PDB file of C-alpha atoms in Angstrom:
ATOM      1  CA  MET Q 875       0.000   0.000   0.000  1.00  0.00           C
ATOM      2  CA  ASP Q 876       1.413   3.370  -1.019  1.00  0.00           C
ATOM      3  CA  ALA Q 877       1.802   6.045   1.626  1.00  0.00           C
ATOM      4  CA  PRO Q 878      -0.385   9.146   1.209  1.00  0.00           C
ATOM      5  CA  ILE Q 879       1.292  11.971  -0.692  1.00  0.00           C
ATOM      6  CA  TRP Q 880       1.074  14.196   2.404  1.00  0.00           C
ATOM      7  CA  THR Q 881       3.594  12.006   4.266  1.00  0.00           C
ATOM      8  CA  GLY Q 882       6.203  13.143   1.751  1.00  0.00           C
ATOM      9  CA  ILE Q 883       4.978  16.714   1.408  1.00  0.00           C
ATOM     10  CA  VAL Q 884       4.835  17.600   5.106  1.00  0.00           C
ATOM     11  CA  PRO Q 885       8.610  17.219   5.725  1.00  0.00           C
ATOM     12  CA  SER Q 886       9.292  19.144   2.511  1.00  0.00           C
ATOM     13  CA  LEU Q 887       6.922  21.901   3.632  1.00  0.00           C
ATOM     14  CA  ALA Q 888       8.680  22.049   7.009  1.00  0.00           C
ATOM     15  CA  MET Q 889      12.032  22.378   5.256  1.00  0.00           C
ATOM     16  CA  GLY Q 890      10.574  25.017   2.923  1.00  0.00           C
ATOM     17  CA  ILE Q 891       9.326  27.075   5.870  1.00  0.00           C
ATOM     18  CA  GLY Q 892      12.737  26.846   7.543  1.00  0.00           C
ATOM     19  CA  LEU Q 893      14.540  27.927   4.392  1.00  0.00           C
ATOM     20  CA  ALA Q 894      12.055  30.735   3.721  1.00  0.00           C
ATOM     21  CA  ALA Q 895      12.694  32.112   7.213  1.00  0.00           C
ATOM     22  CA  CYS Q 896      16.364  32.538   6.229  1.00  0.00           C
ATOM     23  CA  ALA Q 897      15.323  34.644   3.267  1.00  0.00           C
ATOM     24  CA  GLY Q 898      13.739  37.100   5.694  1.00  0.00           C
ATOM     25  CA  LEU Q 899      17.236  37.916   6.959  1.00  0.00           C
ATOM     26  CA  ARG Q 900      19.161  37.701   3.671  1.00  0.00           C
ATOM     27  CA  ALA Q 901      17.534  37.347   0.263  1.00  0.00           C
ATOM     28  CA  TRP Q 902      20.501  36.054  -1.726  1.00  0.00           C
ATOM     29  CA  LEU Q 903      22.622  34.032   0.698  1.00  0.00           C
ATOM     30  CA  PRO Q 904      20.024  31.255   1.178  1.00  0.00           C
ATOM     31  CA  LEU Q 905      19.578  30.979  -2.591  1.00  0.00           C
ATOM     32  CA  LEU Q 906      23.356  30.715  -3.005  1.00  0.00           C
ATOM     33  CA  LEU Q 907      23.556  28.036  -0.295  1.00  0.00           C
ATOM     34  CA  ALA Q 908      20.648  26.118  -1.839  1.00  0.00           C
ATOM     35  CA  GLY Q 909      22.331  26.192  -5.229  1.00  0.00           C
ATOM     36  CA  LEU Q 910      25.681  25.059  -3.830  1.00  0.00           C
ATOM     37  CA  LEU Q 911      24.147  22.237  -1.789  1.00  0.00           C
ATOM     38  CA  ALA Q 912      22.033  21.134  -4.750  1.00  0.00           C
ATOM     39  CA  ARG Q 913      25.151  21.130  -6.932  1.00  0.00           C
ATOM     40  CA  ALA Q 914      26.912  18.990  -4.285  1.00  0.00           C
ATOM     41  CA  GLY Q 915      23.984  16.549  -4.202  1.00  0.00           C
ATOM     42  CA  VAL Q 916      23.093  17.321  -0.577  1.00  0.00           C
ATOM     43  CA  LEU Q 917      19.835  19.169  -1.246  1.00  0.00           C
ATOM     44  CA  GLU Q 918      17.288  17.890  -3.736  1.00  0.00           C
ATOM     45  CA  LEU Q 919      15.413  20.504  -5.730  1.00  0.00           C
ATOM     46  CA  GLY Q 920      12.293  20.059  -7.813  1.00  0.00           C
ATOM     47  CA  PRO Q 921      12.885  19.581 -11.543  1.00  0.00           C
ATOM     48  CA  SER Q 922      11.507  23.053 -12.352  1.00  0.00           C
ATOM     49  CA  PHE Q 923      13.850  24.655  -9.811  1.00  0.00           C
ATOM     50  CA  ARG Q 924      17.158  23.017 -10.698  1.00  0.00           C
ATOM     51  CA  PHE Q 925      18.228  26.249 -12.387  1.00  0.00           C
ATOM     52  CA  ILE Q 926      19.128  27.433  -8.870  1.00  0.00           C
ATOM     53  CA  ALA Q 927      22.222  25.203  -9.099  1.00  0.00           C
ATOM     54  CA  SER Q 928      23.238  26.400 -12.591  1.00  0.00           C
ATOM     55  CA  ASN Q 929      26.501  28.262 -13.129  1.00  0.00           C
ATOM     56  CA  GLN Q 930      24.718  31.480 -14.118  1.00  0.00           C
ATOM     57  CA  ALA Q 931      22.466  31.389 -11.051  1.00  0.00           C
ATOM     58  CA  LEU Q 932      25.359  30.657  -8.682  1.00  0.00           C
ATOM     59  CA  ILE Q 933      27.360  33.576 -10.089  1.00  0.00           C
ATOM     60  CA  LEU Q 934      24.346  35.903  -9.823  1.00  0.00           C
ATOM     61  CA  PHE Q 935      23.530  34.724  -6.286  1.00  0.00           C
ATOM     62  CA  GLY Q 936      27.189  35.018  -5.273  1.00  0.00           C
ATOM     63  CA  VAL Q 937      27.569  38.598  -6.516  1.00  0.00           C
ATOM     64  CA  ALA Q 938      24.208  39.624  -5.064  1.00  0.00           C
ATOM     65  CA  THR Q 939      25.120  38.008  -1.710  1.00  0.00           C
ATOM     66  CA  VAL Q 940      28.368  39.975  -1.492  1.00  0.00           C
ATOM     67  CA  VAL Q 941      26.598  43.234  -2.406  1.00  0.00           C
ATOM     68  CA  GLU Q 942      23.790  42.606   0.081  1.00  0.00           C
ATOM     69  CA  MET Q 943      26.103  41.597   2.927  1.00  0.00           C
ATOM     70  CA  LEU Q 944      28.504  44.504   2.413  1.00  0.00           C
ATOM     71  CA  GLY Q 945      25.727  47.045   1.883  1.00  0.00           C
ATOM     72  CA  ASP Q 946      24.008  45.859   5.040  1.00  0.00           C
ATOM     73  CA  LYS Q 947      27.081  46.804   7.094  1.00  0.00           C
ATOM     74  CA  ILE Q 948      26.817  50.494   6.052  1.00  0.00           C
ATOM     75  CA  PRO Q 949      24.272  52.270   8.291  1.00  0.00           C
ATOM     76  CA  ALA Q 950      22.837  54.576   5.612  1.00  0.00           C
ATOM     77  CA  VAL Q 951      22.607  51.809   3.016  1.00  0.00           C
ATOM     78  CA  ASP Q 952      21.134  49.124   5.289  1.00  0.00           C
ATOM     79  CA  HIS Q 953      17.804  50.933   5.657  1.00  0.00           C
ATOM     80  CA  THR Q 954      17.511  51.384   1.892  1.00  0.00           C
ATOM     81  CA  LEU Q 955      18.235  47.680   1.422  1.00  0.00           C
ATOM     82  CA  ASP Q 956      15.569  46.823   3.987  1.00  0.00           C
ATOM     83  CA  VAL Q 957      12.976  48.888   2.132  1.00  0.00           C
ATOM     84  CA  LEU Q 958      13.866  47.308  -1.218  1.00  0.00           C
ATOM     85  CA  SER Q 959      13.945  43.872   0.384  1.00  0.00           C
ATOM     86  CA  THR Q 960      10.359  44.112   1.601  1.00  0.00           C
ATOM     87  CA  VAL Q 961       9.339  42.628  -1.754  1.00  0.00           C
ATOM     88  CA  LEU Q 962      12.541  40.762  -2.601  1.00  0.00           C
ATOM     89  CA  ARG Q 963      12.852  38.669   0.571  1.00  0.00           C
ATOM     90  CA  PRO Q 964       9.323  37.202   0.463  1.00  0.00           C
ATOM     91  CA  ALA Q 965       9.893  36.401  -3.226  1.00  0.00           C
ATOM     92  CA  ALA Q 966      13.157  34.632  -2.350  1.00  0.00           C
ATOM     93  CA  GLY Q 967      11.394  32.796   0.482  1.00  0.00           C
ATOM     94  CA  SER Q 968       8.680  31.652  -1.911  1.00  0.00           C
ATOM     95  CA  LEU Q 969      11.260  30.403  -4.401  1.00  0.00           C
ATOM     96  CA  LEU Q 970      13.210  28.544  -1.715  1.00  0.00           C
ATOM     97  CA  ALA Q 971      10.097  26.917  -0.266  1.00  0.00           C
ATOM     98  CA  ALA Q 972       8.816  25.886  -3.691  1.00  0.00           C
ATOM     99  CA  SER Q 973      12.204  24.523  -4.761  1.00  0.00           C
ATOM    100  CA  VAL Q 974      12.285  21.852  -2.040  1.00  0.00           C
ATOM    101  CA  LEU Q 975       8.721  20.681  -2.709  1.00  0.00           C
ATOM    102  CA  TRP Q 976       9.988  18.172  -5.285  1.00  0.00           C
ATOM    103  CA  ARG Q 977       7.557  15.530  -3.981  1.00  0.00           C
ATOM    104  CA  VAL Q 978       4.685  17.611  -5.347  1.00  0.00           C
ATOM    105  CA  PRO Q 979       4.188  16.263  -8.878  1.00  0.00           C
ATOM    106  CA  ASP Q 980       2.864  19.492 -10.400  1.00  0.00           C
ATOM    107  CA  PRO Q 981       5.308  22.465 -10.556  1.00  0.00           C
ATOM    108  CA  LEU Q 982       2.455  24.998 -10.422  1.00  0.00           C
ATOM    109  CA  THR Q 983       1.137  23.403  -7.225  1.00  0.00           C
ATOM    110  CA  ALA Q 984       4.662  23.400  -5.765  1.00  0.00           C
ATOM    111  CA  LEU Q 985       5.043  27.086  -6.628  1.00  0.00           C
ATOM    112  CA  THR Q 986       1.626  27.931  -5.150  1.00  0.00           C
ATOM    113  CA  LEU Q 987       2.458  26.079  -1.925  1.00  0.00           C
ATOM    114  CA  GLY Q 988       5.862  27.749  -1.882  1.00  0.00           C
ATOM    115  CA  ILE Q 989       4.270  31.182  -2.140  1.00  0.00           C
ATOM    116  CA  ALA Q 990       1.633  30.308   0.471  1.00  0.00           C
ATOM    117  CA  VAL Q 991       4.186  29.257   3.095  1.00  0.00           C
ATOM    118  CA  GLY Q 992       7.375  30.986   1.932  1.00  0.00           C
ATOM    119  CA  ALA Q 993       6.250  34.581   1.444  1.00  0.00           C
ATOM    120  CA  PRO Q 994       4.583  35.070   4.844  1.00  0.00           C
ATOM    121  CA  THR Q 995       7.417  33.288   6.668  1.00  0.00           C
ATOM    122  CA  ALA Q 996      10.086  35.441   5.030  1.00  0.00           C
ATOM    123  CA  LEU Q 997       7.994  38.584   5.544  1.00  0.00           C
ATOM    124  CA  VAL Q 998       7.592  37.929   9.291  1.00  0.00           C
ATOM    125  CA  THR Q 999      11.342  37.358   9.686  1.00  0.00           C
ATOM    126  CA  HIS Q1000      12.072  40.453   7.594  1.00  0.00           C
ATOM    127  CA  ALA Q1001       9.662  42.561   9.662  1.00  0.00           C
ATOM    128  CA  ALA Q1002      11.260  41.400  12.928  1.00  0.00           C
ATOM    129  CA  LYS Q1003      14.723  42.202  11.536  1.00  0.00           C
ATOM    130  CA  SER Q1004      13.568  45.657  10.398  1.00  0.00           C
ATOM    131  CA  LEU Q1005      12.079  46.446  13.815  1.00  0.00           C
ATOM    132  CA  LEU Q1006      15.298  45.390  15.526  1.00  0.00           C
ATOM    133  CA  ARG Q1007      17.329  47.564  13.155  1.00  0.00           C
ATOM    134  CA  ALA Q1008      15.034  50.540  13.724  1.00  0.00           C
ATOM    135  CA  ALA Q1009      15.404  50.135  17.484  1.00  0.00           C
ATOM    136  CA  SER Q1010      19.173  49.818  17.134  1.00  0.00           C
ATOM    137  CA  THR Q1011      19.336  52.953  15.013  1.00  0.00           C
ATOM    138  CA  THR Q1012      17.157  54.853  17.487  1.00  0.00           C
ATOM    139  CA  PHE Q1013      19.085  53.855  20.608  1.00  0.00           C
ATOM    140  CA  THR Q1014      22.661  53.638  19.260  1.00  0.00           C
ATOM    141  CA  GLY Q1015      22.568  55.983  16.274  1.00  0.00           C
ATOM    142  CA  GLY Q1016      23.271  52.999  14.015  1.00  0.00           C
ATOM    143  CA  LEU Q1017      26.631  52.187  15.627  1.00  0.00           C
ATOM    144  CA  VAL Q1018      25.532  48.639  16.525  1.00  0.00           C
ATOM    145  CA  ASN Q1019      23.950  47.944  13.117  1.00  0.00           C
ATOM    146  CA  PRO Q1020      27.124  46.486  11.532  1.00  0.00           C
ATOM    147  CA  LEU Q1021      27.451  44.055  14.446  1.00  0.00           C
ATOM    148  CA  LEU Q1022      23.790  43.119  14.117  1.00  0.00           C
ATOM    149  CA  SER Q1023      24.351  42.594  10.402  1.00  0.00           C
ATOM    150  CA  LEU Q1024      27.203  40.193  11.090  1.00  0.00           C
ATOM    151  CA  ILE Q1025      25.046  38.280  13.568  1.00  0.00           C
ATOM    152  CA  GLU Q1026      22.293  38.117  10.936  1.00  0.00           C
ATOM    153  CA  ASP Q1027      24.787  36.685   8.417  1.00  0.00           C
ATOM    154  CA  LEU Q1028      25.746  33.926  10.842  1.00  0.00           C
ATOM    155  CA  ALA Q1029      22.116  33.322  11.846  1.00  0.00           C
ATOM    156  CA  THR Q1030      21.159  32.942   8.188  1.00  0.00           C
ATOM    157  CA  VAL Q1031      23.772  30.228   7.658  1.00  0.00           C
ATOM    158  CA  VAL Q1032      22.810  28.366  10.857  1.00  0.00           C
ATOM    159  CA  GLN Q1033      19.113  28.747  10.130  1.00  0.00           C
ATOM    160  CA  PHE Q1034      19.661  27.436   6.598  1.00  0.00           C
ATOM    161  CA  VAL Q1035      21.735  24.437   7.665  1.00  0.00           C
ATOM    162  CA  LEU Q1036      19.334  23.227  10.364  1.00  0.00           C
ATOM    163  CA  PRO Q1037      16.363  22.321   8.121  1.00  0.00           C
ATOM    164  CA  VAL Q1038      18.745  20.558   5.727  1.00  0.00           C
ATOM    165  CA  VAL Q1039      20.877  18.779   8.329  1.00  0.00           C
ATOM    166  CA  VAL Q1040      18.228  17.815  10.894  1.00  0.00           C
ATOM    167  CA  PRO Q1041      16.596  15.177   8.654  1.00  0.00           C
ATOM    168  CA  VAL Q1042      20.058  13.750   7.950  1.00  0.00           C
ATOM    169  CA  ALA Q1043      20.931  13.814  11.661  1.00  0.00           C
ATOM    170  CA  VAL Q1044      17.677  12.038  12.527  1.00  0.00           C
ATOM    171  CA  ALA Q1045      18.359   9.355   9.907  1.00  0.00           C
ATOM    172  CA  LEU Q1046      21.919   8.878  11.206  1.00  0.00           C
ATOM    173  CA  THR Q1047      20.655   8.634  14.786  1.00  0.00           C
ATOM    174  CA  ILE Q1048      18.149   5.962  13.775  1.00  0.00           C
ATOM    175  CA  LEU Q1049      20.900   4.002  11.997  1.00  0.00           C
ATOM    176  CA  VAL Q1050      23.249   4.221  14.993  1.00  0.00           C
ATOM    177  CA  VAL Q1051      20.531   3.123  17.426  1.00  0.00           C
ATOM    178  CA  ALA Q1052      19.549   0.240  15.138  1.00  0.00           C
ATOM    179  CA  ALA Q1053      23.206  -0.855  14.885  1.00  0.00           C
ATOM    180  CA  LEU Q1054      23.567  -0.761  18.682  1.00  0.00           C
ATOM    181  CA  VAL Q1055      20.379  -2.798  19.159  1.00  0.00           C
ATOM    182  CA  VAL Q1056      21.512  -5.408  16.622  1.00  0.00           C
ATOM    183  CA  ARG Q1057      24.940  -5.593  18.273  1.00  0.00           C
ATOM    184  CA  ARG Q1058      23.425  -6.042  21.711  1.00  0.00           C
ATOM    185  CA  LEU Q1059      21.034  -8.734  20.497  1.00  0.00           C
ATOM    186  CA  SER Q1060      23.841 -10.617  18.764  1.00  0.00           C
ATOM    187  CA  ARG Q1061      25.947 -10.519  21.954  1.00  0.00           C
ATOM    188  CA  ARG Q1062      23.082 -12.012  23.954  1.00  0.00           C
ATOM    189  CA  ARG Q1063      22.770 -14.895  21.510  1.00  0.00           C
ATOM    190  CA  LEU Q1064      26.497 -15.642  21.705  1.00  0.00           C
ATOM    191  CA  GLN Q1065      26.646 -15.701  25.510  1.00  0.00           C
ATOM    192  CA  PRO Q1066      26.195 -19.158  27.046  1.00  0.00           C
ATOM    193  CA  PRO Q1067      23.109 -19.523  29.188  1.00  0.00           C
ATOM    194  CA  VAL Q1068      23.684 -19.152  32.944  1.00  0.00           C
ATOM    195  CA  SER Q1069      22.941 -22.419  34.703  1.00  0.00           C
ATOM    196  CA  ALA Q1070      21.371 -22.390  38.160  1.00  0.00           C
ATOM    197  CA  THR Q1071      23.293 -24.554  40.676  1.00  0.00           C
TER     198      THR Q1071
END
């Protein structure tokens, strides 16, 4: 009996939400990481979204990541980037979420689901980041903003890696536990029975 399609879609949706949240902090870095991991065979993308791992896309994402990360460290530029990113980051979140929904057979459905979960997730993260930056600018005159930007860079990487690595870590844990159980059972069979005297 085949498993319902939702058993495959739900983990992909969870990963898509996690990746979309990264896009709320940085629009281009998560796309670059997704492309690199897809190229390395670590992250599977839907057939319609494999362009993310193409040479042209990786170059574009790489240049845009550098521009975004450097611009975000300059107090006057970071606010302009935040305003422009109000549309860009939810779009990137939608693309990331849709790209990992490869279990959905129809690309249009995958894109629709990606937009439905990716855009709001990225927008919420982006809004929280913008509020924190506004508070930082108000209370420190923007002096702490470059440090916050660096923390956001690191948080984006960690937040990206977790949804990708956690399923792998869970699978490895299950394999290790299974190996330990098999080893323990085989030891019990090899031990001679204890006789009562």
